[in-house]
Amino acid sequence: MPALTYPEAIVVGLFQGVSELFPVSSLGHSVLIPALIGGRWARDLNVSAPESPYLAFIVGLHVATALALIVYFWQDWLRIAGGFATSLRDRQVKTADQRLAWLIILATIPVGIAGLLLEHVFRTVLGKPIPAAIFLTVNGVILYAGERMRRRAPAQADASAQAALAQAAPAGHARQMAAVSASQPAHLATRERPPGHRTDRQRELAADRAADQRLAGLRYPQAVLIGSMQILALLPGISRSGVTMVGGLTRGLSNEDAARFAFLLATPVILAAGALKIPDLAGPLGSGIRGQILVGSLFSGIGAYLSVRFLLRYFQTRTLTPFAIYCVVAGLGSLAYLTLT
């Protein structure tokens, strides 16, 4: 019998892709779901077991999650990569893209070092159902406290800036279309304007640029502090995106900008974590489950792409509070079930 079945791969892959970006902890769910289902799931899907193929599998799924984030933010990453390249070439940091590139690099260093030093210890000692249920409850408390502690004045300023941008974008588009029409022959100028979805897309791209410019306004120590919050996600049950968003909220970011920065910061970390496990998956640990890995990765990537698309729109008007409630209820419920049965 294979160490991982296709139904297990599909369920775990989907949960990984979704819960990695939703502020509810993918590792916590990867530990708790098999334990709650019981039977073969509990035996096969044990991240704390030495040389666990399940651990290699779920961390390998991070590659699919990171690729989904890169696909969604591809225009942002092109600008950021361009900013980094020109910063090295010109030996200066002047533009928003250059500054954002260095903010992401510096903010990623602490969690990268901590992951290399502490991941094995945290996983083997705490990667068990009871600790995961406790930390999931703690995650809910952190999310709720972050919403209560947030600096509301800067968040309201961000909302006002976005509202102004949304109002200005259509006018800018109209001026652009007028200029194009003036340069065309009369019979071409009478053609219909582009469909409304093009205007909407242009407005979205303008909003993305404005968000990146606001994020580039963070000070370097602030960005490092926000990025360092990801270290807590080494604990099963603590959400990487959740604690990073809380760090952003306490630094004055809006929910939407905090989510955006959390996803940008998570991309290199998730990709690196997955890439480190690829040799394991290509070796003995991946023997007999490579088909399951491909299927799980497909579902993980789809889940991640749909999640980031949903969450960035969700956080335009909503908060972390519903996720905080879910984590507390799910954590306490899992803890009660695991200890009483």
CSV table of N, CA and C in Angstrom, one decimal, residues 69 72-73 76 162 208 211 245 255-264 305-318:
chain,number,residue,atom,x,y,z
A,69,LEU,N,0.8,32.1,-6.2
A,69,LEU,CA,1.0,33.5,-5.8
A,69,LEU,C,1.8,34.3,-6.8
A,72,TYR,N,-0.6,35.1,-9.7
A,72,TYR,CA,-1.5,36.2,-9.4
A,72,TYR,C,-0.9,37.5,-9.3
A,73,PHE,N,0.3,37.6,-8.7
A,73,PHE,CA,1.0,38.9,-8.6
A,73,PHE,C,2.1,39.1,-9.6
A,76,ASP,N,3.2,42.6,-10.3
A,76,ASP,CA,3.9,43.2,-9.2
A,76,ASP,C,5.3,42.6,-9.1
A,162,GLN,N,-7.5,55.0,-1.5
A,162,GLN,CA,-8.0,54.1,-2.5
A,162,GLN,C,-9.3,54.6,-3.1
A,208,ASP,N,-3.4,48.6,-7.6
A,208,ASP,CA,-2.3,47.7,-7.2
A,208,ASP,C,-1.0,48.6,-7.1
A,211,ALA,N,-1.2,50.7,-4.0
A,211,ALA,CA,-0.9,49.9,-2.8
A,211,ALA,C,0.6,49.6,-2.6
A,245,MET,N,-0.3,39.6,8.8
A,245,MET,CA,-1.3,40.7,8.7
A,245,MET,C,-1.4,41.5,10.0
A,255,ASN,N,-6.4,46.7,6.3
A,255,ASN,CA,-6.5,45.2,6.2
A,255,ASN,C,-6.1,44.8,4.8
A,256,GLU,N,-6.5,45.5,3.8
A,256,GLU,CA,-6.2,45.1,2.4
A,256,GLU,C,-4.7,45.2,2.2
A,257,ASP,N,-4.0,46.3,2.6
A,257,ASP,CA,-2.6,46.5,2.4
A,257,ASP,C,-1.8,45.5,3.2
A,258,ALA,N,-2.3,45.2,4.4
A,258,ALA,CA,-1.6,44.2,5.3
A,258,ALA,C,-1.7,42.8,4.7
A,259,ALA,N,-2.8,42.5,4.1
A,259,ALA,CA,-3.0,41.2,3.4
A,259,ALA,C,-2.0,41.1,2.2
A,260,ARG,N,-2.0,42.2,1.4
A,260,ARG,CA,-1.1,42.2,0.2
A,260,ARG,C,0.3,42.0,0.6
A,261,PHE,N,0.8,42.8,1.6
A,261,PHE,CA,2.2,42.7,2.0
A,261,PHE,C,2.5,41.3,2.6
A,262,ALA,N,1.5,40.7,3.3
A,262,ALA,CA,1.7,39.3,3.8
A,262,ALA,C,1.9,38.3,2.7
A,263,PHE,N,1.1,38.4,1.6
A,263,PHE,CA,1.2,37.5,0.5
A,263,PHE,C,2.5,37.7,-0.2
A,264,LEU,N,2.9,39.0,-0.4
A,264,LEU,CA,4.2,39.2,-1.1
A,264,LEU,C,5.4,38.7,-0.2
A,305,TYR,N,-4.7,30.0,-5.6
A,305,TYR,CA,-5.0,31.1,-6.6
A,305,TYR,C,-6.4,31.7,-6.2
A,306,LEU,N,-7.4,30.8,-6.1
A,306,LEU,CA,-8.7,31.2,-5.8
A,306,LEU,C,-8.8,31.9,-4.4
A,307,SER,N,-7.9,31.5,-3.5
A,307,SER,CA,-7.9,32.1,-2.1
A,307,SER,C,-7.4,33.5,-2.1
A,308,VAL,N,-6.3,33.7,-2.8
A,308,VAL,CA,-5.7,35.0,-2.8
A,308,VAL,C,-6.6,36.0,-3.5
A,309,ARG,N,-7.2,35.5,-4.6
A,309,ARG,CA,-8.2,36.4,-5.3
A,309,ARG,C,-9.3,36.8,-4.5
A,310,PHE,N,-9.9,35.8,-3.7
A,310,PHE,CA,-11.0,36.1,-2.8
A,310,PHE,C,-10.6,37.0,-1.7
A,311,LEU,N,-9.4,36.7,-1.0
A,311,LEU,CA,-9.1,37.4,0.2
A,311,LEU,C,-8.7,38.9,0.0
A,312,LEU,N,-8.1,39.2,-1.1
A,312,LEU,CA,-7.7,40.6,-1.4
A,312,LEU,C,-9.0,41.4,-1.6
A,313,ARG,N,-10.0,40.8,-2.2
A,313,ARG,CA,-11.3,41.5,-2.3
A,313,ARG,C,-12.0,41.6,-0.9
A,314,TYR,N,-11.9,40.5,-0.2
A,314,TYR,CA,-12.6,40.4,1.1
A,314,TYR,C,-12.1,41.5,2.0
A,315,PHE,N,-10.8,41.6,2.1
A,315,PHE,CA,-10.2,42.6,3.0
A,315,PHE,C,-10.3,44.0,2.6
A,316,GLN,N,-10.9,44.3,1.5
A,316,GLN,CA,-11.2,45.7,1.1
A,316,GLN,C,-12.2,46.3,2.0
A,317,THR,N,-13.1,45.4,2.6
A,317,THR,CA,-14.2,46.0,3.4
A,317,THR,C,-14.3,45.2,4.7
A,318,ARG,N,-13.6,44.1,4.9
A,318,ARG,CA,-13.9,43.2,6.1
A,318,ARG,C,-12.6,43.0,6.9
